[in-house]
Amino acid sequence: MNGLAVVDRFPPYRHGLSVALSEAGFQVEETVELQAWGSQAGRRIAVFSIRGPSDIRDLRLAVARNRDLAVVAIHEQDDVVSLRQCVAAGATACLPAGASMEEIVGAIHVAATGLSLIPTELLRDLVRAEDRAPEACPLSSLEIEWLRSLARGMKVTKLAESVCFSEREMYRRLHDLYVRMGVAGRTEAVVRAARWGVLDASWDDLTEFRARRVAAVATGS
């Protein structure tokens, strides 16, 4: 392990956790910049507080920049949707804000071995909820139409034109949508929405969609 850092934008919590980890025998850095710290080469572990969508975006980008970065995410919420967001964004471990120091230290040790740690009950909820639509669907009618268009093969550039958004704004809104759905990208979003029953898509439709996506990735289109 080349480094351990506590990443939190609130100094009192950041410093308090750093002191506690130092007392547990770790050499700890403090920072508010997950992406900058995590982009340095080598196996690094960040204990990162998740307080909102911007933190999820930082997590996703940081892990994409350095695949050796392990993130122990401490989320303010301990529900299955929050867990799914953390895992989809790339967290190695996901703990609720009320996790004990013993649990945080255990998660760091597990992350250092390249394995993952998720509370058992939350993992069970995650598996059970994977194909079940949430009681309050996180998709607006407009967002469902976007996913239907993507499922039919429409490119993001054309989708942006159809709703009078810039391409950059369309990608930003889709990214936020994927985060709320707890998925990593377009293909997972379409498949999950179909499983939730909001796309009116058949198995054949999903098979065709996946085939188109594989072909698109292979050709770089």
Short mmCIF file of C-alpha atoms in Angstrom, two decimals, residues 5-8 45-51 55-56 58-60 69-78 82-83 85-87 89-99 103-108 111 116-119:
data_model
loop_
_atom_site.label_atom_id
_atom_site.label_comp_id
_atom_site.label_asym_id
_atom_site.label_seq_id
_atom_site.Cartn_x
_atom_site.Cartn_y
_atom_site.Cartn_z
CA ALA A 5 -5.87 9.20 3.26
CA VAL A 6 -9.03 10.46 4.90
CA VAL A 7 -10.98 12.47 2.33
CA ASP A 8 -13.72 14.70 3.68
CA ILE A 45 -6.61 3.54 -0.06
CA ALA A 46 -8.95 6.46 0.61
CA VAL A 47 -11.52 6.61 3.39
CA PHE A 48 -14.03 8.83 1.63
CA SER A 49 -17.20 10.42 2.99
CA ILE A 50 -20.22 10.31 0.66
CA ARG A 51 -22.56 13.20 1.41
CA ASP A 55 -19.16 12.88 -4.05
CA ILE A 56 -20.46 9.93 -6.08
CA ASP A 58 -15.78 12.24 -7.65
CA LEU A 59 -15.62 8.59 -6.61
CA ARG A 60 -16.45 7.35 -10.11
CA LEU A 69 -7.23 3.05 -5.96
CA ALA A 70 -9.34 1.40 -3.27
CA VAL A 71 -12.05 3.52 -1.70
CA VAL A 72 -13.67 2.78 1.64
CA ALA A 73 -16.84 4.82 1.26
CA ILE A 74 -18.64 6.05 4.36
CA HIS A 75 -22.15 7.01 3.28
CA GLU A 76 -24.51 9.22 5.27
CA GLN A 77 -27.32 6.85 4.27
CA ASP A 78 -27.31 3.08 4.85
CA SER A 82 -27.10 4.42 -1.46
CA LEU A 83 -25.11 1.20 -1.28
CA GLN A 85 -24.60 3.98 -5.88
CA CYS A 86 -21.33 3.47 -4.00
CA VAL A 87 -20.65 0.06 -5.49
CA ALA A 89 -19.28 4.17 -8.70
CA GLY A 90 -16.36 1.93 -7.74
CA ALA A 91 -16.19 1.74 -3.94
CA THR A 92 -14.22 -1.20 -2.57
CA ALA A 93 -16.07 -1.07 0.73
CA CYS A 94 -19.22 0.77 1.74
CA LEU A 95 -20.07 1.54 5.36
CA PRO A 96 -22.82 3.64 6.97
CA ALA A 97 -21.89 6.88 8.74
CA GLY A 98 -22.45 5.18 12.09
CA ALA A 99 -19.78 2.55 11.46
CA GLU A 103 -15.38 -1.63 11.28
CA ILE A 104 -13.50 1.14 9.42
CA VAL A 105 -10.12 -0.38 10.32
CA GLY A 106 -11.36 -3.80 9.22
CA ALA A 107 -12.51 -2.38 5.89
CA ILE A 108 -9.09 -0.79 5.32
CA ALA A 111 -9.21 -3.25 0.93
CA SER A 116 -14.26 -5.91 -0.90
CA LEU A 117 -16.30 -5.44 2.26
CA ILE A 118 -20.04 -4.74 2.37
CA PRO A 119 -22.30 -5.26 5.42
#
